[in-house]
């Protein structure tokens, strides 16, 4: 299920004056289109288009600042409706989700197509929002089908017609085949799924590696990925945009510490440890500087994250003023499976970890502000 | 340039060269080996800008000269030539090709000008000494397993070779550590080494050096400056930059007062560790050692896959102790032990353990326990 012009339609629902007007949600700091309603899309406005360009195409459009609270709430309401149909829901974003309806026919007394039609009707009646449905025997085809006749679309791709239906379609429909991959495919004469069918699996793999294997199967309508309700968390990161650009190492140091602490407390809450620490800096001119380093052993300790990120900061080789700083932890694994060996060369680390755990316990009992490091005040 | 050389001799020289060149590099000339024919020998020179290897091989030189050609490609070709073949390499000059002829095979390889090849600047060495190959082999073989791959502490990415006070006087010492374990190996101080600056020999150099040390009779000339180290046999010269950093003070890491003494057949111990660790598929597998009156019980408990236990007869006379270690680290240390018995000295389950070969103090290992 993929909602139609989700942000824009939430705005139209909440403000009936907008109903017949072209609406663009976006603006804010970066000044690009987040979502455009279908009236605006007819004029050529697209997502991720710079706002000035969008307004050139559609000068009478009403530009609305995004209200993520409202979108989240609408998303939760739709999610609740989907949960009545199946527990196997994999959200892709606020307005799009895979549902595995395998084996639900007897439970609901109606086949999936009927249940999905009821879902969109309920969304319209109860929430005032519309969505498009793609129904098929795997994720790749369902996602493709949901785009076939948006808005208020309803497309079904049956197993028997799969290959014939794919044949004439361009490979660019595959999620993940961007311009670069498309150029590579173009170079060997692959433009449509039909072109892929002419290749042997081993030749495709030889030429394109893992992507070749994927293409070969997708062209035959085969996709074995499951609908997984919880995508495992791959990384944890936090960032801050400053009120004014700064190059003051003391101020930046305070930010590194506070962000390290935030990342650490999220990792601790989820019982995760990470092996890679990432430092992200955005210069005043919006260019990005990103540094990452692997740790000796995975960690969730704020002290370690801070020291590592600070080391990356000191070694960044850049003297610009920054508008944003971020700290992240990736290559996560469950903390229980992580080795807990102290470092021969840093005997103090064990004591610092004990101090941090003690401080965590104090905060859990007496509140967040009960105890904090001096450097958090910088 | 034109010379003829026996295939086996050529292969040895070219193989050494191609292992030094970086597989993925953006500077084309660095993929090449510089071949220089002069007198009655040919020099093969390869570099990755940090390490330079020069291999000198006897050949029948018809016309002196020099050129460069892709090292990996040349190695592949020579490897596939029949054993015992006489190989003739001729620089075609104008066409920019090097021809390789052996029997009925003929290859034409693209060359790059010899002038473009970066030759490592020669430097002044403060200390020069000679050491038998087996001595250096022992120093580096026993320490290199502990070299770190950690990016943050780059100064641990090598073996720290320096002069220290050993158990029996001044020693040439190699130390490596990654924070999990540490190896410290001593050898008698060779004449001329006393003034040597301590240097961190990078991991890759240690690997290349190993190829010079196979011959038990060989004497290796070692030259050391603060920035470079050179190992040379009559045929091969290996020059390397050293890691620019300070190796941490490892002496405080080595436990001095571990009293609980376990003595165990190193080979039996390693096999038992390997067996019990089989049940766990995790990257770092913890093995628990439970020690009691002349008895050692090794056990692994992997919640997802199962459990294993094995008992060994050992010499142990101290109070009961349970301590966990990463199986891989135990195996690596146990496999360093040349004598029959490994001696472990423990303090508590949270403190690092000291391991040595019998009562020989010239090689000691330290390993950090894991919580189990």
XYZ file of C-alpha atoms in Angstrom:
750
model
C 0.000 0.000 0.000
C 1.389 3.351 -1.034
C -0.435 6.536 -0.031
C -1.096 9.106 -2.738
C 0.733 12.417 -2.303
C 0.626 11.690 1.393
C 1.918 14.915 2.977
C -0.035 17.090 0.540
C -3.238 15.141 1.067
C -2.943 15.376 4.841
C -2.648 19.150 4.398
C -5.701 19.252 2.123
C -7.701 17.178 4.556
C -6.800 19.434 7.481
C -7.390 22.625 5.534
C -10.357 22.251 3.115
C -9.514 25.616 1.502
C -6.577 23.875 -0.167
C -8.707 21.127 -1.700
C -8.828 22.502 -5.223
C -5.491 24.256 -5.208
C -2.072 22.897 -6.199
C -0.251 22.244 -2.931
C 3.467 21.809 -2.410
C 4.793 20.604 0.930
C 8.375 21.610 1.477
C 10.610 24.591 1.974
C 12.227 24.957 5.325
C 15.988 24.909 5.554
C 16.848 23.214 2.307
C 14.146 24.721 0.114
C 13.165 21.663 -1.884
C 9.845 20.011 -2.669
C 9.015 17.275 -0.230
C 5.664 16.262 -1.726
C 3.456 17.851 -4.373
C -0.257 17.110 -4.780
C -1.485 15.742 -8.091
C -2.670 19.156 -9.285
C 0.877 20.413 -8.913
C 2.322 17.250 -10.439
C 0.289 17.834 -13.602
C 2.287 21.030 -13.988
C 5.536 19.129 -13.725
C 6.398 19.639 -10.055
C 8.299 16.651 -8.623
C 9.664 15.575 -5.252
C 13.187 16.774 -4.435
C 12.898 19.608 -6.979
C 14.294 22.966 -5.782
C 11.433 25.164 -4.622
C 12.201 28.070 -6.979
C 11.987 25.739 -9.950
C 8.724 24.241 -8.716
C 7.217 27.733 -8.354
C 8.350 28.652 -11.841
C 6.384 25.675 -13.178
C 3.377 26.313 -10.969
C 3.354 29.921 -9.695
C -0.110 29.700 -8.102
C 0.861 26.736 -5.906
C 0.364 27.024 -2.157
C 3.571 26.130 -0.342
C 3.043 24.537 3.056
C 5.726 23.883 5.651
C 5.815 20.187 6.556
C 4.073 19.179 9.807
C 5.666 15.853 10.586
C 3.610 15.400 13.745
C 0.422 15.329 11.680
C 1.909 12.940 9.126
C 3.125 10.557 11.814
C -0.287 10.543 13.405
C -2.007 9.756 10.088
C 0.595 7.090 9.418
C -0.068 5.467 12.787
C -3.807 5.435 12.077
C -3.263 3.676 8.744
C -0.858 1.285 10.384
C -3.521 0.354 12.934
C -5.917 -0.502 10.096
C -3.290 -2.662 8.423
C -2.577 -4.453 11.677
C -6.155 -5.663 11.726
C -5.363 -7.492 8.492
C -1.970 -9.023 9.202
C 0.871 -8.857 11.720
C 3.436 -9.075 8.901
C 3.826 -5.410 7.980
C 7.064 -3.888 6.757
C 6.910 -0.103 6.568
C 9.146 1.518 3.937
C 8.344 5.029 5.060
C 5.528 6.936 6.744
C 3.239 6.421 3.759
C 4.229 3.090 2.269
C 4.307 -0.468 3.574
C 4.487 -4.079 2.499
C 1.889 -6.453 3.942
C 2.149 -10.223 3.725
C -1.425 -11.496 3.400
C -0.444 -15.097 2.770
C -2.907 -17.419 4.524
C -5.262 -14.689 5.770
C -8.160 -15.594 3.474
C -9.806 -18.054 5.845
C -9.273 -15.780 8.811
C -10.999 -12.805 7.174
C -13.409 -14.812 5.054
C -12.346 -12.810 2.029
C -9.389 -12.952 -0.372
C -6.569 -10.369 -0.069
C -7.865 -8.292 -3.008
C -11.153 -7.713 -1.223
C -9.440 -6.937 2.066
C -7.180 -4.391 0.371
C -10.116 -2.724 -1.338
C -11.758 -2.445 2.084
C -8.552 -0.952 3.499
C -8.446 1.861 0.957
C -12.131 2.525 1.446
C -11.661 2.752 5.206
C -8.674 5.050 4.739
C -10.823 7.339 2.636
C -13.926 7.194 4.855
C -12.269 7.417 8.258
C -9.050 9.327 7.567
C -9.839 11.224 4.378
C -6.700 9.877 2.714
C -6.234 7.822 -0.428
C -3.726 5.151 -1.299
C -2.765 2.855 -4.153
C -2.567 -0.907 -3.909
C -0.228 -3.289 -5.672
C -1.035 -6.940 -5.108
C 1.251 -9.706 -6.240
C 3.183 -12.778 -5.215
C 6.333 -11.000 -4.066
C 7.632 -7.661 -2.844
C 9.271 -6.524 -6.063
C 6.104 -7.033 -8.115
C 3.776 -5.626 -5.455
C 5.812 -2.443 -5.241
C 5.886 -2.112 -9.004
C 2.141 -2.743 -9.273
C 1.361 -0.067 -6.677
C 2.809 2.521 -9.069
C 0.851 1.377 -12.129
C -2.216 3.590 -11.905
C -1.713 6.051 -9.114
C -3.589 7.791 -7.544
C -6.282 5.519 -6.120
C -4.699 2.698 -8.065
C -5.417 -0.975 -7.676
C -3.228 -3.351 -9.687
C -2.818 -7.073 -9.448
C 0.021 -9.030 -11.051
C -0.804 -12.722 -11.176
C 1.846 -15.407 -11.294
C 0.942 -16.599 -14.801
C 1.123 -13.192 -16.414
C 4.242 -12.006 -14.571
C 6.923 -12.594 -17.183
C 4.869 -11.323 -20.117
C 3.933 -8.221 -18.198
C 7.547 -7.456 -17.279
C 9.030 -8.096 -20.756
C 8.508 -4.659 -22.334
C 9.081 -2.677 -19.131
C 12.303 -0.711 -18.646
C 14.752 -2.051 -16.051
C 14.809 1.394 -14.472
C 11.577 0.361 -12.717
C 13.692 -1.760 -10.390
C 14.290 -0.082 -7.086
C 18.030 0.426 -6.776
C 18.745 0.688 -10.495
C 19.710 4.339 -10.663
C 21.268 6.294 -13.517
C 24.749 4.807 -12.943
C 23.575 1.205 -12.995
C 21.339 1.995 -15.931
C 24.279 3.344 -17.917
C 26.220 0.139 -17.216
C 23.279 -1.971 -18.343
C 22.753 0.215 -21.371
C 26.352 -0.424 -22.418
C 25.581 -4.116 -22.905
C 22.199 -3.466 -24.506
C 19.977 -4.101 -21.498
C 17.058 -1.684 -21.473
C 14.018 -3.824 -20.807
C 13.345 -6.980 -18.833
C 13.131 -8.778 -22.149
C 16.796 -7.939 -22.746
C 17.722 -9.578 -19.449
C 15.896 -12.782 -20.362
C 18.377 -13.289 -23.187
C 21.298 -13.513 -20.752
C 22.601 -16.600 -19.013
C 22.690 -16.257 -15.232
C 26.423 -16.861 -15.039
C 27.218 -14.222 -17.638
C 25.121 -11.630 -15.844
C 26.810 -12.439 -12.546
C 30.229 -12.344 -14.151
C 29.467 -8.920 -15.544
C 27.473 -7.313 -12.740
C 28.156 -9.420 -9.651
C 25.364 -9.534 -7.101
C 23.247 -7.111 -9.100
C 23.398 -9.506 -12.084
C 22.037 -12.308 -9.976
C 19.242 -10.074 -8.739
C 18.333 -8.857 -12.241
C 18.207 -12.380 -13.647
C 15.703 -13.424 -11.015
C 13.660 -10.223 -11.080
C 13.248 -10.479 -14.862
C 11.584 -13.826 -14.198
C 9.405 -12.235 -11.557
C 11.318 -14.004 -8.787
C 12.007 -12.230 -5.536
C 12.490 -14.290 -2.418
C 12.760 -11.443 0.077
C 10.340 -11.818 2.941
C 8.129 -9.173 4.461
C 10.070 -8.527 7.648
C 8.172 -6.550 10.257
C 11.218 -5.109 11.963
C 14.092 -4.041 9.839
C 17.104 -4.475 12.103
C 18.671 -1.192 13.118
C 21.844 -0.720 11.105
C 23.201 2.367 12.748
C 22.440 4.893 15.436
C 23.308 8.522 14.936
C 22.442 11.934 16.268
C 23.257 15.346 14.911
C 22.873 18.987 15.855
C 22.572 22.034 13.651
C 24.052 25.056 15.382
C 22.293 28.402 15.738
C 25.345 29.999 14.186
C 28.323 28.462 12.403
C 31.287 27.766 14.637
C 34.894 26.639 14.514
C 35.518 26.900 18.251
C 36.937 23.506 19.300
C 35.625 23.893 22.867
C 32.063 24.448 21.714
C 32.345 21.607 19.183
C 33.827 19.355 21.857
C 30.758 19.927 24.029
C 28.541 18.935 21.104
C 30.608 15.802 20.428
C 30.190 14.742 24.041
C 26.436 15.398 24.192
C 25.853 13.583 20.899
C 28.060 10.666 21.983
C 25.971 10.443 25.128
C 22.711 10.455 23.138
C 23.964 7.770 20.761
C 25.220 5.752 23.697
C 21.947 5.920 25.600
C 19.995 4.819 22.511
C 22.403 1.903 22.033
C 22.091 0.965 25.697
C 18.290 1.111 25.515
C 18.324 -1.329 22.601
C 21.113 -3.515 24.029
C 23.261 -2.868 21.001
C 26.969 -2.342 20.554
C 28.679 -0.901 17.481
C 32.080 -1.455 15.961
C 32.358 1.709 13.866
C 32.226 5.317 15.067
C 31.287 8.003 12.556
C 31.815 11.745 12.790
C 29.902 13.990 10.417
C 30.534 17.680 9.924
C 28.703 20.047 7.630
C 30.668 23.140 6.723
C 29.124 26.593 6.503
C 28.951 26.157 2.712
C 26.893 22.945 3.193
C 29.648 20.619 2.013
C 29.965 17.481 4.089
C 32.966 16.041 5.845
C 32.598 12.532 7.159
C 35.123 10.397 9.016
C 34.753 6.858 10.305
C 36.942 4.409 12.154
C 36.675 0.822 13.351
C 37.085 0.146 17.026
C 39.152 -2.604 18.606
C 35.987 -4.062 20.080
C 32.327 -3.028 19.686
C 31.048 -0.569 22.275
C 27.996 1.224 23.638
C 29.967 3.306 26.124
C 29.618 7.088 25.718
C 33.182 7.614 26.921
C 34.577 5.396 24.152
C 32.322 6.888 21.474
C 33.289 10.378 22.588
C 37.037 9.673 22.681
C 36.925 8.042 19.269
C 34.822 10.803 17.696
C 37.053 13.418 19.297
C 40.084 11.632 17.807
C 38.431 11.784 14.389
C 37.680 15.454 14.922
C 41.284 16.243 15.875
C 42.590 14.372 12.836
C 40.055 15.810 10.370
C 42.573 18.073 8.611
C 40.078 20.841 8.010
C 39.740 24.311 9.448
C 36.293 25.359 8.257
C 33.492 26.691 10.390
C 30.695 24.173 10.782
C 26.925 24.438 10.817
C 26.199 20.856 11.812
C 27.896 18.078 13.739
C 26.825 14.449 13.949
C 28.072 11.397 15.806
C 27.083 7.863 14.861
C 27.652 4.240 15.734
C 27.325 1.509 13.088
C 27.992 -2.169 12.366
C 25.738 -2.924 15.284
C 25.306 -6.232 17.034
C 23.544 -7.428 20.169
C 25.537 -6.466 23.226
C 25.194 -9.921 24.777
C 27.182 -11.492 21.958
C 29.964 -8.936 22.132
C 33.195 -9.874 23.839
C 33.820 -7.946 26.986
C 37.559 -7.828 27.185
C 39.342 -5.014 28.846
C 42.124 -3.274 26.983
C 45.624 -4.245 28.107
C 46.925 -0.857 27.051
C 44.196 1.257 28.610
C 43.611 -0.070 32.119
C 41.641 3.095 32.993
C 38.934 2.245 30.444
C 37.372 -0.359 32.740
C 37.119 2.158 35.574
C 35.594 4.768 33.264
C 33.053 2.232 32.045
C 32.090 1.375 35.625
C 31.704 5.081 36.399
C 29.487 5.531 33.364
C 27.283 2.569 34.277
C 26.964 3.962 37.804
C 25.982 7.381 36.426
C 23.407 5.662 34.182
C 21.915 3.950 37.235
C 21.714 7.271 39.074
C 19.949 8.919 36.127
C 17.525 6.041 35.825
C 16.559 6.574 39.455
C 16.715 10.350 39.912
C 16.186 11.730 36.412
C 18.284 12.799 33.442
C 19.722 15.894 35.092
C 20.738 14.163 38.313
C 24.355 13.740 37.266
C 26.330 14.878 34.252
C 29.852 15.508 33.054
C 31.335 18.985 33.173
C 32.021 18.866 29.474
C 28.294 18.450 28.808
C 27.921 22.082 29.928
C 30.265 23.474 27.296
C 68.644 -4.909 -22.728
C 68.864 -8.617 -23.382
C 69.593 -11.463 -20.988
C 68.931 -15.151 -20.433
C 68.039 -16.643 -17.082
C 66.965 -19.963 -15.675
C 63.191 -20.107 -15.109
C 63.418 -21.171 -11.421
C 65.786 -18.317 -10.560
C 63.623 -15.844 -12.435
C 60.426 -17.052 -10.763
C 61.876 -16.641 -7.284
C 62.902 -13.046 -7.985
C 59.693 -12.086 -9.747
C 57.471 -13.717 -7.135
C 59.091 -11.649 -4.415
C 58.642 -8.479 -6.484
C 54.987 -9.053 -7.267
C 54.084 -9.641 -3.635
C 55.338 -6.154 -2.785
C 53.404 -4.271 -5.450
C 49.971 -3.160 -4.346
C 47.117 -4.931 -6.114
C 44.993 -1.833 -6.168
C 46.971 1.249 -6.884
C 46.287 4.302 -8.905
C 49.864 4.955 -10.014
C 50.583 2.645 -12.982
C 54.357 2.521 -12.515
C 53.919 1.076 -9.016
C 52.417 -2.058 -10.561
C 55.671 -2.585 -12.412
C 58.956 -4.230 -11.565
C 62.146 -2.451 -12.593
C 64.490 -4.880 -14.343
C 68.139 -3.824 -14.593
C 70.687 -6.049 -16.376
C 74.315 -5.305 -15.598
C 77.505 -7.392 -15.537
C 76.569 -10.992 -14.857
C 73.407 -10.311 -12.895
C 69.937 -8.826 -13.156
C 68.259 -6.758 -10.452
C 64.505 -6.871 -9.966
C 63.192 -3.931 -7.990
C 59.604 -3.435 -6.752
C 58.066 -0.910 -4.389
C 54.810 0.305 -2.899
C 56.562 3.504 -1.774
C 56.761 2.161 1.800
C 58.664 -1.034 1.081
C 61.268 -1.678 -1.561
C 62.579 -5.096 -2.493
C 65.612 -5.593 -4.697
C 66.349 -9.118 -5.814
C 69.640 -9.864 -7.516
C 69.806 -12.967 -9.706
C 72.630 -14.414 -11.834
C 71.994 -14.251 -15.586
C 73.794 -14.278 -18.906
C 73.617 -10.649 -19.935
C 74.027 -10.102 -23.644
C 73.153 -6.418 -23.683
C 72.989 -4.251 -20.546
C 69.997 -1.990 -19.945
C 66.828 -1.497 -17.928
C 63.056 -1.342 -18.308
C 59.870 -1.814 -16.274
C 57.011 -4.244 -16.820
C 53.842 -5.293 -14.933
C 54.998 -7.431 -12.020
C 51.876 -9.549 -11.572
C 51.668 -10.335 -15.283
C 55.355 -11.258 -15.524
C 54.987 -13.506 -12.483
C 51.988 -15.287 -14.009
C 53.856 -15.914 -17.238
C 57.036 -17.196 -15.620
C 55.014 -19.396 -13.280
C 53.392 -21.124 -16.237
C 56.626 -21.743 -18.122
C 57.993 -25.293 -17.891
C 60.421 -26.069 -15.114
C 64.062 -25.859 -16.176
C 63.367 -23.650 -19.192
C 65.871 -20.997 -20.209
C 64.081 -17.683 -20.487
C 65.323 -14.818 -22.642
C 64.083 -11.296 -21.961
C 64.703 -8.672 -24.615
C 63.832 -5.007 -24.460
C 62.529 -4.134 -27.931
C 63.403 -0.480 -27.401
C 61.502 1.454 -30.051
C 58.263 -0.531 -29.871
C 58.096 -0.137 -26.091
C 57.708 -3.880 -25.585
C 59.571 -6.467 -23.589
C 59.722 -9.854 -25.252
C 59.923 -13.004 -23.184
C 61.003 -16.146 -24.988
C 61.184 -19.661 -23.644
C 61.213 -22.646 -25.969
C 58.401 -22.040 -28.408
C 56.567 -19.528 -26.225
C 56.871 -15.868 -26.969
C 55.278 -13.003 -25.052
C 55.324 -9.282 -25.723
C 54.635 -7.113 -22.681
C 54.006 -3.378 -22.526
C 56.690 -1.442 -20.682
C 56.897 1.889 -18.899
C 60.063 4.033 -18.954
C 62.610 3.137 -16.265
C 63.061 6.827 -15.462
C 59.548 6.953 -14.027
C 60.243 4.230 -11.503
C 60.493 5.619 -7.956
C 63.659 4.441 -6.270
C 63.632 4.742 -2.507
C 66.053 7.370 -1.293
C 69.051 5.817 0.398
C 69.544 6.826 3.970
C 72.089 6.833 6.719
C 71.687 3.951 9.100
C 72.720 4.517 12.718
C 73.047 0.862 13.596
C 74.109 -2.090 11.518
C 74.412 -5.661 12.697
C 74.285 -9.217 11.466
C 71.923 -11.865 12.768
C 71.440 -15.505 11.741
C 68.140 -16.101 9.896
C 66.774 -18.510 12.567
C 67.180 -15.836 15.265
C 65.191 -13.232 13.342
C 62.690 -15.873 12.282
C 61.990 -16.718 15.916
C 61.717 -13.049 16.948
C 59.175 -12.175 14.278
C 57.288 -15.472 13.995
C 56.513 -15.575 17.666
C 55.397 -11.961 17.893
C 53.585 -11.234 14.634
C 50.310 -12.946 15.568
C 49.675 -10.191 18.107
C 50.020 -7.318 15.608
C 46.944 -5.089 15.677
C 44.862 -4.110 12.660
C 43.210 -1.288 14.553
C 43.175 1.965 12.594
C 42.970 4.276 15.567
C 46.155 2.978 17.156
C 48.229 2.740 13.983
C 51.410 2.492 16.064
C 50.332 -1.036 17.017
C 50.197 -2.162 13.371
C 53.679 -3.622 13.495
C 56.359 -5.320 15.562
C 58.353 -3.083 17.888
C 61.998 -4.099 17.479
C 64.306 -2.568 20.043
C 67.059 -3.129 22.578
C 65.975 -3.954 26.116
C 67.142 -5.429 29.380
C 66.220 -9.083 29.072
C 66.315 -11.791 31.710
C 69.914 -12.613 30.825
C 71.358 -9.227 29.974
C 70.862 -6.867 27.056
C 68.585 -8.319 24.418
C 67.264 -7.664 20.946
C 63.541 -7.655 21.610
C 60.399 -7.821 19.499
C 57.015 -6.844 20.960
C 53.575 -6.796 19.361
C 50.169 -6.201 20.898
C 46.617 -5.386 19.923
C 45.328 -4.684 23.396
C 43.871 -8.182 23.682
C 47.160 -10.011 23.824
C 50.822 -9.197 23.792
C 53.924 -11.091 22.708
C 57.419 -10.262 23.910
C 60.295 -12.215 22.425
C 64.000 -11.763 23.231
C 67.180 -12.818 21.480
C 70.800 -12.328 22.430
C 71.891 -8.831 21.430
C 73.976 -9.030 18.236
C 77.205 -7.070 18.097
C 76.641 -3.593 16.736
C 72.971 -3.425 17.691
C 73.367 -1.726 21.069
C 72.809 1.782 19.717
C 69.852 0.881 17.609
C 66.792 3.133 17.819
C 63.586 1.244 18.608
C 61.525 0.913 15.415
C 58.026 -0.316 14.630
C 58.332 -2.669 11.649
C 55.018 -2.599 9.706
C 52.941 -5.753 9.293
C 53.510 -5.986 5.537
C 57.268 -5.681 5.984
C 57.203 -8.476 8.548
C 55.445 -10.640 5.955
C 57.977 -9.817 3.238
C 60.885 -10.277 5.614
C 59.756 -13.809 6.353
C 60.689 -14.823 2.804
C 64.311 -13.914 3.462
C 64.527 -16.097 6.530
C 63.807 -19.592 5.258
C 67.431 -20.557 4.827
C 68.837 -21.708 8.189
C 72.405 -20.922 7.149
C 71.711 -17.387 5.952
C 73.138 -14.394 7.754
C 70.940 -11.318 7.585
C 72.424 -7.857 7.590
C 70.138 -5.542 9.494
C 70.406 -1.766 9.237
C 68.293 0.548 11.329
C 67.668 4.276 11.325
C 64.872 6.220 12.967
C 62.787 6.184 9.808
C 63.892 3.066 7.955
C 64.924 -0.497 8.430
C 66.777 -2.693 5.970
C 67.223 -6.456 5.900
C 69.648 -7.894 3.385
C 70.951 -11.247 2.215
C 73.510 -11.443 -0.605
C 70.630 -11.847 -3.065
C 67.778 -9.788 -1.621
C 67.570 -6.364 -0.025
C 64.353 -5.384 1.718
C 64.095 -1.724 2.726
C 61.072 -0.403 4.573
C 59.854 2.731 6.195
C 58.975 2.185 9.835
C 55.745 3.283 11.492
C 56.046 6.859 12.645
C 54.680 6.685 16.157
C 55.496 5.826 19.721
C 55.005 2.265 20.832
C 53.292 2.249 24.232
C 55.151 1.346 27.393
C 54.351 -2.351 27.387
C 56.354 -3.250 30.488
C 53.578 -2.209 32.880
C 51.183 -4.482 30.983
C 53.151 -7.623 31.797
C 51.888 -9.060 35.077
C 54.627 -9.454 37.666
C 52.800 -11.085 40.540
C 50.624 -13.773 39.044
C 50.995 -16.667 41.482
C 48.608 -19.392 40.322
C 50.614 -21.697 38.106
C 49.213 -24.077 35.506
C 51.478 -26.319 33.474
C 49.958 -28.144 30.528
C 51.058 -29.984 27.412
C 50.772 -27.207 24.834
C 49.748 -29.459 21.992
C 47.053 -31.304 23.970
C 45.796 -27.993 25.274
C 45.521 -26.425 21.816
C 43.658 -29.436 20.444
C 41.209 -29.442 23.340
C 40.531 -25.696 22.978
C 39.918 -26.193 19.282
C 37.514 -29.079 19.909
C 35.327 -27.386 22.510
C 35.245 -24.117 20.548
C 33.618 -25.929 17.628
C 30.137 -25.607 19.121
C 30.191 -21.835 19.049
C 29.873 -19.981 15.778
C 30.399 -16.516 17.147
C 33.255 -14.386 15.969
C 34.827 -14.251 19.389
C 34.278 -17.556 21.070
C 34.802 -17.652 24.790
C 36.311 -20.748 26.368
C 36.000 -21.164 30.107
C 38.917 -22.683 31.977
C 37.941 -24.224 35.331
C 41.021 -25.114 37.376
C 41.156 -27.339 40.403
C 43.782 -29.676 41.924
C 45.649 -31.017 38.841
C 42.513 -30.811 36.753
C 41.516 -28.434 33.978
C 38.004 -28.433 32.553
C 37.576 -26.504 29.325
C 34.028 -25.589 28.413
C 32.100 -23.569 25.872
C 28.477 -22.658 26.208
C 26.787 -21.274 23.103
C 23.098 -20.654 23.894
C 22.049 -20.990 20.254
C 23.935 -24.086 19.227
C 24.995 -26.144 22.215
C 27.686 -26.799 24.763
C 30.973 -28.675 24.998
C 33.294 -29.750 27.777
C 36.645 -31.483 27.960
C 38.862 -32.422 30.862
C 42.655 -32.363 30.820
C 45.156 -33.695 33.337
C 47.438 -30.788 34.232
C 49.810 -29.644 36.923
C 47.952 -27.138 39.115
C 48.179 -26.802 42.866
C 46.556 -23.493 43.712
C 43.044 -22.579 44.750
C 40.056 -23.102 42.428
C 39.868 -20.653 39.553
C 37.461 -20.047 36.703
C 38.587 -17.774 33.904
C 37.428 -17.159 30.326
C 39.405 -16.422 27.184
C 38.824 -15.888 23.505
C 39.443 -19.333 21.977
C 41.327 -17.867 19.029
C 43.795 -16.081 21.282
C 44.458 -19.204 23.334
C 45.055 -21.228 20.186
C 47.412 -18.667 18.718
C 49.457 -18.457 21.873
C 49.534 -22.218 22.440
C 50.763 -22.719 18.903
C 53.797 -20.514 19.619
C 55.030 -22.939 22.234
C 57.875 -25.016 20.793
C 58.656 -26.893 23.957
C 56.275 -29.469 25.309
C 54.745 -27.535 28.109
C 53.059 -24.196 28.321
C 53.061 -22.464 31.682
C 50.142 -20.168 32.507
C 50.328 -17.777 35.437
C 47.020 -16.381 36.654
C 45.997 -13.864 39.275
C 42.199 -13.565 39.244
C 39.506 -14.106 36.640
C 39.580 -10.418 35.786
C 43.334 -9.980 35.441
C 45.545 -10.671 32.437
C 47.273 -14.043 32.326
C 50.930 -14.591 31.563
C 51.924 -17.482 29.325
C 55.408 -18.756 28.621
C 57.183 -21.775 27.228
C 58.182 -23.897 30.204
C 60.432 -21.759 32.365
C 62.033 -20.022 29.424
C 61.641 -16.298 29.927
C 62.866 -15.277 26.493
C 59.352 -15.475 25.081
C 56.361 -14.392 27.154
C 52.779 -13.774 26.165
C 50.026 -11.870 27.920
C 46.356 -12.415 27.247
C 43.360 -10.550 28.590
C 40.490 -12.631 29.962
C 36.883 -12.396 28.806
C 33.901 -12.278 31.076
C 32.091 -15.610 30.827
